[in-house]
């Protein structure tokens, strides 16, 4: 790992031109949820102009470092956060204009996703975003139970969440994804089956699941430390994961990645850049990018990120060269995360090295489909165990 501030050596990357996938992090929220440790600054009225200028500076920095030509078509853009709906309409338009100064954004070919919080999204904002080029919306619903939403520290209730979905449709979004949290502590009562059915009734094109993890320095971690709430337990996590997968698959969604479900043809293209180990550029505080074999990450805090760019230092906190063994192991893990499973050549290599996939097949963790190992729901619950065993086999 290179120390913070070490010069980034674009010559080490295998990328001849700029990546075709772009992630942009908007680091502001009106309020911090009780479980969140993301790079987020609380702001009711975020400094959108300053953020857009910083993003533009970062784009210029990358193009100069990479020696890239302008005008390459972007396959995907993902504006995440934070709460990108606090960008408002002009903020998203401005962002689109700055991106279009460096890349070509094709109204048909470019998948452009933006995250929105139901509390700060409405049909008017959605229509302006559609006109700016956003064609896929990811709504942070998290639950359809008001008590659960309050416990999580979310700003919206069930009614606002369902209204936001219909407002997205009114605005012209055909591709809508909903986020849902599960695996909450045992003290938090919840009828998840009823919530899943209500989510299915909203008939969106995509859903993503997030198992709650307890991060240090969050109010949730403090509550657990003080004994005010019990820590989440693995049994509830597994039971809820199975339930959600069963319910969503029965409703016609494809469970195509550990945490993601899509109607046929509606898989998120942007995320495949991560799962395919393709190159992607990531802008904004705390954003992590990958220009194979170089992985880099930006300064975490917004104020320091902005200061670094204004001072002409670039956005990076650090970067590292991913070695070929590490890259291979990561590929195994990523292949098994998705329903394409593990490639046949790796299958043979591991079979010859002492991993015993037949045991996992017998246990129902893996199944063989068209000469590929594909994880089942039970396998996805045990992915770390499988990959650790394969990694051990690889080193023999
Ligand atoms: S809305 Fe998302 S990013 Fe913002 S505080 Fe809540 S969990 Fe964190």
Tab-separated table of C-alpha atoms and ligand atoms in Angstrom:
chain	number	residue	atom	x	y	z
A	1	UNK	CA	0.000	0.000	0.000
A	2	UNK	CA	1.357	3.421	-0.920
A	3	UNK	CA	1.468	6.035	1.817
A	4	UNK	CA	-1.013	8.890	1.676
A	5	UNK	CA	0.177	11.535	-0.717
A	6	UNK	CA	2.500	9.236	-2.704
A	7	UNK	CA	2.337	10.114	-6.384
A	8	UNK	CA	-0.090	8.049	-8.382
A	9	UNK	CA	1.670	6.362	-11.269
A	10	UNK	CA	-0.777	6.164	-14.166
A	11	UNK	CA	1.833	4.261	-16.165
A	12	UNK	CA	1.280	1.230	-13.932
A	13	UNK	CA	-2.341	0.791	-15.000
A	14	UNK	CA	-3.426	-1.420	-17.857
A	15	UNK	CA	-5.965	1.200	-19.000
A	16	UNK	CA	-5.136	2.820	-22.312
A	17	UNK	CA	-8.108	5.180	-22.060
A	18	UNK	CA	-10.526	6.340	-19.394
A	19	UNK	CA	-12.800	3.788	-17.697
A	20	UNK	CA	-16.311	3.330	-19.091
A	21	UNK	CA	-17.924	3.242	-15.637
A	22	UNK	CA	-18.105	6.246	-13.329
A	23	UNK	CA	-19.096	6.407	-9.654
A	24	UNK	CA	-19.662	9.823	-8.026
A	25	UNK	CA	-20.073	10.194	-4.260
A	26	UNK	CA	-22.258	12.995	-2.903
A	27	UNK	CA	-21.286	13.212	0.778
A	28	UNK	CA	-24.161	15.112	2.398
A	29	UNK	CA	-27.236	13.996	4.333
A	30	UNK	CA	-29.833	16.016	6.213
A	31	UNK	CA	-29.437	13.698	9.179
A	32	UNK	CA	-27.205	10.751	10.093
A	33	UNK	CA	-28.912	7.375	10.457
A	34	UNK	CA	-28.111	5.481	13.656
A	35	UNK	CA	-26.111	2.740	11.953
A	36	UNK	CA	-24.223	4.766	9.327
A	37	UNK	CA	-20.451	5.282	9.182
A	38	UNK	CA	-20.219	6.463	5.561
A	39	UNK	CA	-18.389	9.580	4.477
A	40	UNK	CA	-21.254	11.923	5.211
A	41	UNK	CA	-21.480	15.511	6.436
A	42	UNK	CA	-24.774	16.635	7.959
A	43	UNK	CA	-26.202	19.560	6.028
A	44	UNK	CA	-29.791	20.624	5.460
A	45	UNK	CA	-28.603	22.795	2.546
A	46	UNK	CA	-25.413	21.190	1.181
A	47	UNK	CA	-22.799	23.303	-0.661
A	48	UNK	CA	-23.773	21.854	-4.040
A	49	UNK	CA	-21.829	24.380	-6.150
A	50	UNK	CA	-18.616	23.732	-4.235
A	51	UNK	CA	-19.113	19.977	-4.514
A	52	UNK	CA	-19.710	20.162	-8.281
A	53	UNK	CA	-16.558	22.312	-8.671
A	54	UNK	CA	-14.547	19.785	-6.649
A	55	UNK	CA	-15.816	16.935	-8.832
A	56	UNK	CA	-14.828	18.887	-11.927
A	57	UNK	CA	-11.333	19.447	-10.491
A	58	UNK	CA	-11.046	15.769	-9.748
A	59	UNK	CA	-12.067	14.852	-13.313
A	60	UNK	CA	-9.396	17.196	-14.682
A	61	UNK	CA	-6.835	15.632	-12.320
A	62	UNK	CA	-7.597	12.092	-13.522
A	63	UNK	CA	-7.570	12.997	-17.208
A	64	UNK	CA	-4.271	14.791	-16.814
A	65	UNK	CA	-2.727	11.893	-14.825
A	66	UNK	CA	-4.026	9.257	-17.199
A	67	UNK	CA	-3.160	11.181	-20.358
A	68	UNK	CA	-6.688	10.285	-21.502
A	69	UNK	CA	-8.489	11.811	-24.455
A	70	UNK	CA	-11.870	13.385	-23.856
A	71	UNK	CA	-15.079	12.116	-25.428
A	72	UNK	CA	-15.167	8.384	-24.613
A	73	UNK	CA	-18.714	7.074	-24.169
A	74	UNK	CA	-19.614	6.120	-20.613
A	75	UNK	CA	-21.439	2.795	-20.235
A	76	UNK	CA	-22.633	3.605	-16.732
A	77	UNK	CA	-22.781	6.417	-14.191
A	78	UNK	CA	-23.805	5.870	-10.563
A	79	UNK	CA	-24.373	8.893	-8.318
A	80	UNK	CA	-24.429	7.580	-4.745
A	81	UNK	CA	-24.121	8.981	-1.285
A	82	UNK	CA	-24.935	10.356	1.080
A	83	UNK	CA	-28.216	11.698	-0.199
A	84	UNK	CA	-27.949	12.672	-3.872
A	85	UNK	CA	-31.580	13.849	-3.847
A	86	UNK	CA	-30.251	16.856	-1.855
A	87	UNK	CA	-28.401	17.845	-5.039
A	88	UNK	CA	-31.750	19.093	-6.257
A	89	UNK	CA	-32.479	19.477	-9.938
A	90	UNK	CA	-29.905	22.114	-10.884
A	91	UNK	CA	-27.180	20.273	-8.964
A	92	UNK	CA	-27.756	17.092	-10.999
A	93	UNK	CA	-27.925	19.101	-14.226
A	94	UNK	CA	-24.656	20.842	-13.350
A	95	UNK	CA	-23.038	17.528	-12.541
A	96	UNK	CA	-24.187	16.140	-15.901
A	97	UNK	CA	-22.739	19.160	-17.704
A	98	UNK	CA	-19.354	18.773	-15.977
A	99	UNK	CA	-19.208	15.048	-16.730
A	100	UNK	CA	-20.158	15.742	-20.369
A	101	UNK	CA	-17.139	18.041	-20.687
A	102	UNK	CA	-14.915	14.954	-20.337
A	103	UNK	CA	-17.013	11.950	-21.341
A	104	UNK	CA	-19.803	11.366	-23.816
A	105	UNK	CA	-23.054	10.481	-22.051
A	106	UNK	CA	-25.347	8.702	-24.484
A	107	UNK	CA	-29.055	9.173	-23.678
A	108	UNK	CA	-29.804	5.585	-24.717
A	109	UNK	CA	-26.629	3.570	-24.131
A	110	UNK	CA	-25.452	5.092	-20.844
A	111	UNK	CA	-27.115	3.631	-17.760
A	112	UNK	CA	-27.243	6.559	-15.336
A	113	UNK	CA	-28.377	5.680	-11.825
A	114	UNK	CA	-28.903	8.163	-8.999
A	115	UNK	CA	-29.741	7.347	-5.408
A	116	UNK	CA	-32.542	9.230	-3.703
A	117	UNK	CA	-33.947	9.390	-0.206
A	118	UNK	CA	-37.768	9.194	-0.210
A	119	UNK	CA	-37.745	12.171	2.217
A	120	UNK	CA	-36.170	14.488	-0.382
A	121	UNK	CA	-37.540	13.124	-3.652
A	122	UNK	CA	-40.695	14.097	-5.521
A	123	UNK	CA	-42.106	13.877	-9.043
A	124	UNK	CA	-40.852	17.338	-9.994
A	125	UNK	CA	-37.268	16.529	-9.015
A	126	UNK	CA	-37.578	13.168	-10.765
A	127	UNK	CA	-38.769	14.793	-14.003
A	128	UNK	CA	-35.821	17.210	-14.009
A	129	UNK	CA	-33.409	14.353	-13.351
A	130	UNK	CA	-34.937	12.361	-16.228
A	131	UNK	CA	-34.488	15.375	-18.508
A	132	UNK	CA	-30.849	15.670	-17.353
A	133	UNK	CA	-30.210	12.065	-18.406
A	134	UNK	CA	-30.738	10.030	-15.219
A	135	UNK	CA	-32.578	6.882	-16.312
A	136	UNK	CA	-32.440	4.627	-13.268
A	137	UNK	CA	-33.456	5.542	-9.724
A	138	UNK	CA	-32.347	3.814	-6.525
A	139	UNK	CA	-34.617	4.657	-3.593
A	140	UNK	CA	-33.390	4.092	-0.034
A	141	UNK	CA	-36.634	2.669	1.327
A	142	UNK	CA	-34.999	0.249	3.846
A	143	UNK	CA	-38.303	-0.818	5.454
A	144	UNK	CA	-42.048	-0.392	5.093
A	145	UNK	CA	-42.640	-0.513	8.850
A	146	UNK	CA	-42.823	2.903	10.541
A	147	UNK	CA	-41.457	1.623	13.865
A	148	UNK	CA	-38.462	0.033	12.110
A	149	UNK	CA	-37.798	3.205	10.111
A	150	UNK	CA	-37.817	5.256	13.319
A	151	UNK	CA	-35.487	2.759	14.987
A	152	UNK	CA	-33.060	3.014	12.055
A	153	UNK	CA	-33.144	6.810	12.284
A	154	UNK	CA	-34.590	7.261	8.799
A	155	UNK	CA	-36.388	10.490	7.919
A	156	UNK	CA	-39.275	8.963	5.962
A	157	UNK	CA	-42.202	6.731	6.838
A	158	UNK	CA	-43.923	3.953	4.914
A	159	UNK	CA	-46.384	6.321	3.289
A	160	UNK	CA	-43.591	8.611	1.970
A	161	UNK	CA	-41.664	5.611	0.654
A	162	UNK	CA	-44.602	4.269	-1.347
A	163	UNK	CA	-45.463	7.762	-2.597
A	164	UNK	CA	-41.854	8.191	-3.773
A	165	UNK	CA	-42.154	5.030	-5.879
A	166	UNK	CA	-45.283	6.286	-7.610
A	167	UNK	CA	-43.730	9.760	-8.039
A	168	UNK	CA	-40.726	8.114	-9.707
A	169	UNK	CA	-43.124	6.497	-12.199
A	170	UNK	CA	-44.930	9.782	-12.778
A	171	UNK	CA	-41.541	11.374	-13.487
A	172	UNK	CA	-40.874	8.761	-16.179
A	173	UNK	CA	-38.568	6.301	-14.402
A	174	UNK	CA	-39.182	2.800	-15.699
A	175	UNK	CA	-36.128	1.447	-13.898
A	176	UNK	CA	-36.520	1.792	-10.140
A	177	UNK	CA	-34.540	-0.078	-7.504
A	178	UNK	CA	-35.429	-0.245	-3.809
A	179	UNK	CA	-32.996	-0.841	-0.923
A	180	UNK	CA	-34.151	-2.969	1.988
A	181	UNK	CA	-32.386	-3.614	5.306
A	182	UNK	CA	-32.575	-6.884	7.210
A	183	UNK	CA	-30.793	-8.676	10.035
A	184	UNK	CA	-31.744	-6.123	12.693
A	185	UNK	CA	-31.179	-6.870	16.401
A	186	UNK	CA	-33.541	-9.389	18.030
A	187	UNK	CA	-35.203	-6.600	20.057
A	188	UNK	CA	-36.583	-4.961	16.912
A	189	UNK	CA	-39.948	-6.547	16.138
A	190	UNK	CA	-40.764	-6.787	12.466
A	191	UNK	CA	-43.085	-8.706	10.132
A	192	UNK	CA	-40.596	-9.017	7.298
A	193	UNK	CA	-42.801	-11.355	5.247
A	194	UNK	CA	-45.536	-8.712	5.159
A	195	UNK	CA	-42.993	-6.048	4.227
A	196	UNK	CA	-41.617	-8.229	1.446
A	197	UNK	CA	-45.117	-8.742	0.058
A	198	UNK	CA	-45.790	-4.991	0.191
A	199	UNK	CA	-42.502	-4.317	-1.607
A	200	UNK	CA	-43.360	-6.852	-4.284
A	201	UNK	CA	-46.730	-5.115	-4.747
A	202	UNK	CA	-44.839	-1.920	-5.659
A	203	UNK	CA	-43.665	-3.857	-8.744
A	204	UNK	CA	-40.290	-2.172	-9.246
A	205	UNK	CA	-37.593	-3.519	-11.578
A	206	UNK	CA	-34.860	-4.173	-8.999
A	207	UNK	CA	-34.249	-4.641	-5.258
A	208	UNK	CA	-31.076	-4.639	-3.167
A	209	UNK	CA	-30.723	-6.127	0.318
A	210	UNK	CA	-28.479	-4.752	3.050
A	211	UNK	CA	-27.720	-6.852	6.100
A	212	UNK	CA	-27.213	-4.526	9.072
A	213	UNK	CA	-23.617	-4.410	10.229
A	214	UNK	CA	-22.596	-2.722	13.444
A	215	UNK	CA	-19.855	-0.202	12.731
A	216	UNK	CA	-17.688	1.316	15.459
A	217	UNK	CA	-18.381	4.929	16.413
A	218	UNK	CA	-22.052	4.799	15.424
A	219	UNK	CA	-24.966	5.364	17.822
A	220	UNK	CA	-25.966	1.733	17.228
A	221	UNK	CA	-22.562	0.461	18.407
A	222	UNK	CA	-22.884	2.658	21.485
A	223	UNK	CA	-26.384	1.331	22.261
A	224	UNK	CA	-25.054	-2.226	22.076
A	225	UNK	CA	-22.056	-1.386	24.249
A	226	UNK	CA	-24.347	0.147	26.871
A	227	UNK	CA	-26.676	-2.869	26.789
A	228	UNK	CA	-29.623	-0.853	25.503
A	229	UNK	CA	-30.027	-3.212	22.583
A	230	UNK	CA	-28.722	-6.687	21.812
A	231	UNK	CA	-26.318	-7.199	18.910
A	232	UNK	CA	-27.793	-8.612	15.680
A	233	UNK	CA	-27.564	-12.373	15.590
A	234	UNK	CA	-26.597	-14.713	12.780
A	235	UNK	CA	-29.712	-16.876	13.030
A	236	UNK	CA	-32.065	-13.968	12.402
A	237	UNK	CA	-29.806	-12.740	9.601
A	238	UNK	CA	-29.876	-16.123	7.869
A	239	UNK	CA	-33.605	-16.694	8.386
A	240	UNK	CA	-34.496	-13.271	7.000
A	241	UNK	CA	-32.117	-13.655	4.054
A	242	UNK	CA	-33.732	-16.985	3.137
A	243	UNK	CA	-37.221	-15.523	3.531
A	244	UNK	CA	-36.519	-12.505	1.333
A	245	UNK	CA	-34.850	-14.568	-1.368
A	246	UNK	CA	-37.757	-17.034	-1.398
A	247	UNK	CA	-40.436	-14.325	-1.507
A	248	UNK	CA	-38.749	-12.234	-4.198
A	249	UNK	CA	-37.910	-15.206	-6.416
A	250	UNK	CA	-41.494	-16.441	-6.106
A	251	UNK	CA	-42.599	-13.018	-7.350
A	252	UNK	CA	-40.453	-13.355	-10.496
A	253	UNK	CA	-37.244	-11.602	-9.469
A	254	UNK	CA	-33.919	-13.204	-10.388
A	255	UNK	CA	-31.597	-13.455	-7.387
A	256	UNK	CA	-28.557	-12.704	-9.526
A	257	UNK	CA	-26.037	-11.610	-6.919
A	258	UNK	CA	-25.723	-12.165	-3.158
A	259	UNK	CA	-27.639	-8.964	-2.389
A	260	UNK	CA	-29.406	-8.109	-5.633
A	261	UNK	CA	-32.643	-9.083	-7.356
A	262	UNK	CA	-33.904	-8.006	-10.751
A	263	UNK	CA	-36.778	-8.526	-13.107
A	264	UNK	CA	-35.484	-10.249	-16.272
A	265	UNK	CA	-33.346	-7.791	-18.242
A	266	UNK	CA	-33.196	-5.299	-15.372
A	267	UNK	CA	-29.889	-6.171	-13.708
A	268	UNK	CA	-27.779	-3.189	-12.637
A	269	UNK	CA	-25.096	-2.815	-15.315
A	270	UNK	CA	-22.949	-0.478	-13.239
A	271	UNK	CA	-22.357	-3.040	-10.501
A	272	UNK	CA	-21.133	-5.579	-13.064
A	273	UNK	CA	-18.058	-3.354	-13.509
A	274	UNK	CA	-17.172	-4.187	-9.912
A	275	UNK	CA	-18.040	-7.881	-10.224
A	276	UNK	CA	-16.172	-8.208	-13.552
A	277	UNK	CA	-13.047	-6.476	-12.201
A	278	UNK	CA	-13.395	-3.929	-15.006
A	279	UNK	CA	-11.918	-0.498	-14.581
A	280	UNK	CA	-14.063	2.194	-13.024
A	281	UNK	CA	-13.375	5.760	-12.038
A	282	UNK	CA	-14.657	6.899	-8.645
A	283	UNK	CA	-14.990	10.571	-7.736
A	284	UNK	CA	-15.782	12.328	-4.469
A	285	UNK	CA	-14.701	11.925	-0.855
A	286	UNK	CA	-14.026	8.321	0.231
A	287	UNK	CA	-14.694	6.974	-3.277
A	288	UNK	CA	-12.727	3.835	-4.229
A	289	UNK	CA	-11.740	3.324	-7.878
A	290	UNK	CA	-9.996	0.580	-9.842
A	291	UNK	CA	-7.769	1.033	-12.878
A	292	UNK	CA	-6.422	-2.517	-13.095
A	293	UNK	CA	-4.190	-3.394	-11.385
A	294	UNK	CA	-4.255	-0.164	-9.344
A	295	UNK	CA	-6.868	0.307	-6.659
A	296	UNK	CA	-7.106	3.808	-5.198
A	297	UNK	CA	-9.170	5.557	-2.605
A	298	UNK	CA	-9.928	9.196	-1.990
A	299	UNK	CA	-9.601	11.350	1.098
A	300	UNK	CA	-12.490	10.371	3.386
A	301	UNK	CA	-13.775	13.678	4.735
A	302	UNK	CA	-15.461	16.225	2.520
A	303	UNK	CA	-13.620	19.261	3.942
A	304	UNK	CA	-10.192	17.635	3.515
A	305	UNK	CA	-11.087	16.342	0.057
A	306	UNK	CA	-12.138	19.792	-1.098
A	307	UNK	CA	-9.030	21.405	0.431
A	308	UNK	CA	-6.742	18.882	-1.266
A	309	UNK	CA	-8.241	19.581	-4.681
A	310	UNK	CA	-8.210	23.349	-4.195
A	311	UNK	CA	-4.534	23.101	-3.276
A	312	UNK	CA	-3.867	21.071	-6.427
A	313	UNK	CA	-2.805	17.939	-4.482
A	314	UNK	CA	-5.308	15.577	-6.081
A	315	UNK	CA	-7.989	13.557	-4.286
A	316	UNK	CA	-6.113	10.423	-3.227
A	317	UNK	CA	-5.574	9.193	0.277
A	318	UNK	CA	-3.745	6.098	-0.979
A	319	UNK	CA	-3.388	3.498	-3.674
A	320	UNK	CA	-2.052	-0.001	-4.082
A	321	UNK	CA	-1.115	-2.410	-6.809
A	322	UNK	CA	-3.269	-5.524	-6.668
A	323	UNK	CA	-0.987	-8.517	-7.220
A	324	UNK	CA	-1.964	-11.286	-9.611
A	325	UNK	CA	-2.626	-13.836	-6.819
A	326	UNK	CA	-4.787	-11.332	-4.992
A	327	UNK	CA	-6.583	-10.430	-8.215
A	328	UNK	CA	-7.260	-14.115	-8.883
A	329	UNK	CA	-8.626	-14.697	-5.394
A	330	UNK	CA	-10.822	-11.642	-5.718
A	331	UNK	CA	-12.103	-12.966	-9.035
A	332	UNK	CA	-13.130	-16.255	-7.384
A	333	UNK	CA	-14.974	-14.362	-4.680
A	334	UNK	CA	-16.670	-12.056	-7.198
A	335	UNK	CA	-17.631	-14.923	-9.536
A	336	UNK	CA	-19.202	-16.802	-6.655
A	337	UNK	CA	-21.104	-13.698	-5.540
A	338	UNK	CA	-23.049	-13.758	-8.804
A	339	UNK	CA	-25.223	-16.394	-10.434
A	340	UNK	CA	-22.691	-16.886	-13.233
A	341	UNK	CA	-20.580	-18.866	-10.733
A	342	UNK	CA	-16.994	-19.936	-10.979
A	343	UNK	CA	-15.250	-20.346	-14.326
A	344	UNK	CA	-14.491	-23.900	-15.516
A	345	UNK	CA	-10.710	-23.460	-15.708
A	346	UNK	CA	-10.610	-22.393	-12.054
A	347	UNK	CA	-12.888	-25.284	-11.195
A	348	UNK	CA	-10.360	-27.761	-12.576
A	349	UNK	CA	-7.415	-26.030	-10.972
A	350	UNK	CA	-9.008	-26.206	-7.541
A	351	UNK	CA	-10.312	-29.706	-7.967
A	352	UNK	CA	-6.707	-30.725	-8.607
A	353	UNK	CA	-5.474	-28.804	-5.606
A	354	UNK	CA	-7.482	-30.424	-2.884
A	355	UNK	CA	-10.583	-28.212	-2.536
A	356	UNK	CA	-13.600	-30.508	-2.234
A	357	UNK	CA	-16.450	-28.827	-4.103
A	358	UNK	CA	-18.321	-32.131	-4.201
A	359	UNK	CA	-18.728	-31.832	-0.413
A	360	UNK	CA	-20.236	-28.370	-0.842
A	361	UNK	CA	-22.502	-29.644	-3.596
A	362	UNK	CA	-23.662	-32.445	-1.329
A	363	UNK	CA	-24.226	-29.943	1.483
A	364	UNK	CA	-26.346	-27.823	-0.879
A	365	UNK	CA	-23.989	-24.813	-0.839
A	366	UNK	CA	-23.013	-25.074	-4.515
A	367	UNK	CA	-24.627	-26.508	-7.587
A	368	UNK	CA	-23.107	-27.302	-10.925
A	369	UNK	CA	-24.792	-25.501	-13.808
A	370	UNK	CA	-23.400	-25.861	-17.322
A	371	UNK	CA	-19.973	-26.804	-15.952
A	372	UNK	CA	-19.817	-23.840	-13.585
A	373	UNK	CA	-20.014	-23.795	-9.813
A	374	UNK	CA	-22.853	-21.563	-8.770
A	375	UNK	CA	-23.551	-20.736	-5.127
A	376	UNK	CA	-27.014	-21.512	-3.785
A	377	UNK	CA	-28.753	-19.353	-1.165
A	378	UNK	CA	-27.111	-21.546	1.513
A	379	UNK	CA	-23.774	-21.094	-0.253
A	380	UNK	CA	-24.152	-17.305	-0.318
A	381	UNK	CA	-24.704	-17.430	3.439
A	382	UNK	CA	-21.342	-19.249	3.689
A	383	UNK	CA	-19.399	-17.484	0.953
A	384	UNK	CA	-16.482	-16.517	3.201
A	385	UNK	CA	-15.995	-20.146	4.277
A	386	UNK	CA	-16.017	-21.381	0.678
A	387	UNK	CA	-13.605	-18.721	-0.582
A	388	UNK	CA	-11.235	-19.247	2.364
A	389	UNK	CA	-11.125	-22.974	1.549
A	390	UNK	CA	-10.511	-22.278	-2.137
A	391	UNK	CA	-7.770	-19.803	-1.256
A	392	UNK	CA	-6.119	-22.457	0.885
A	393	UNK	CA	-6.301	-24.889	-2.016
A	394	UNK	CA	-4.819	-22.309	-4.352
A	395	UNK	CA	-1.715	-21.949	-2.198
A	396	UNK	CA	-0.952	-25.670	-2.105
B	1	LIG	S1	-29.177	8.357	4.352
B	1	LIG	FE1	-27.627	6.770	3.887
B	1	LIG	S2	-25.656	7.861	3.783
B	1	LIG	FE2	-27.140	9.249	4.793
B	1	LIG	S3	-26.826	8.887	6.971
B	1	LIG	FE3	-28.504	7.512	6.320
B	1	LIG	S4	-27.476	5.583	5.763
B	1	LIG	FE4	-25.880	7.175	5.885
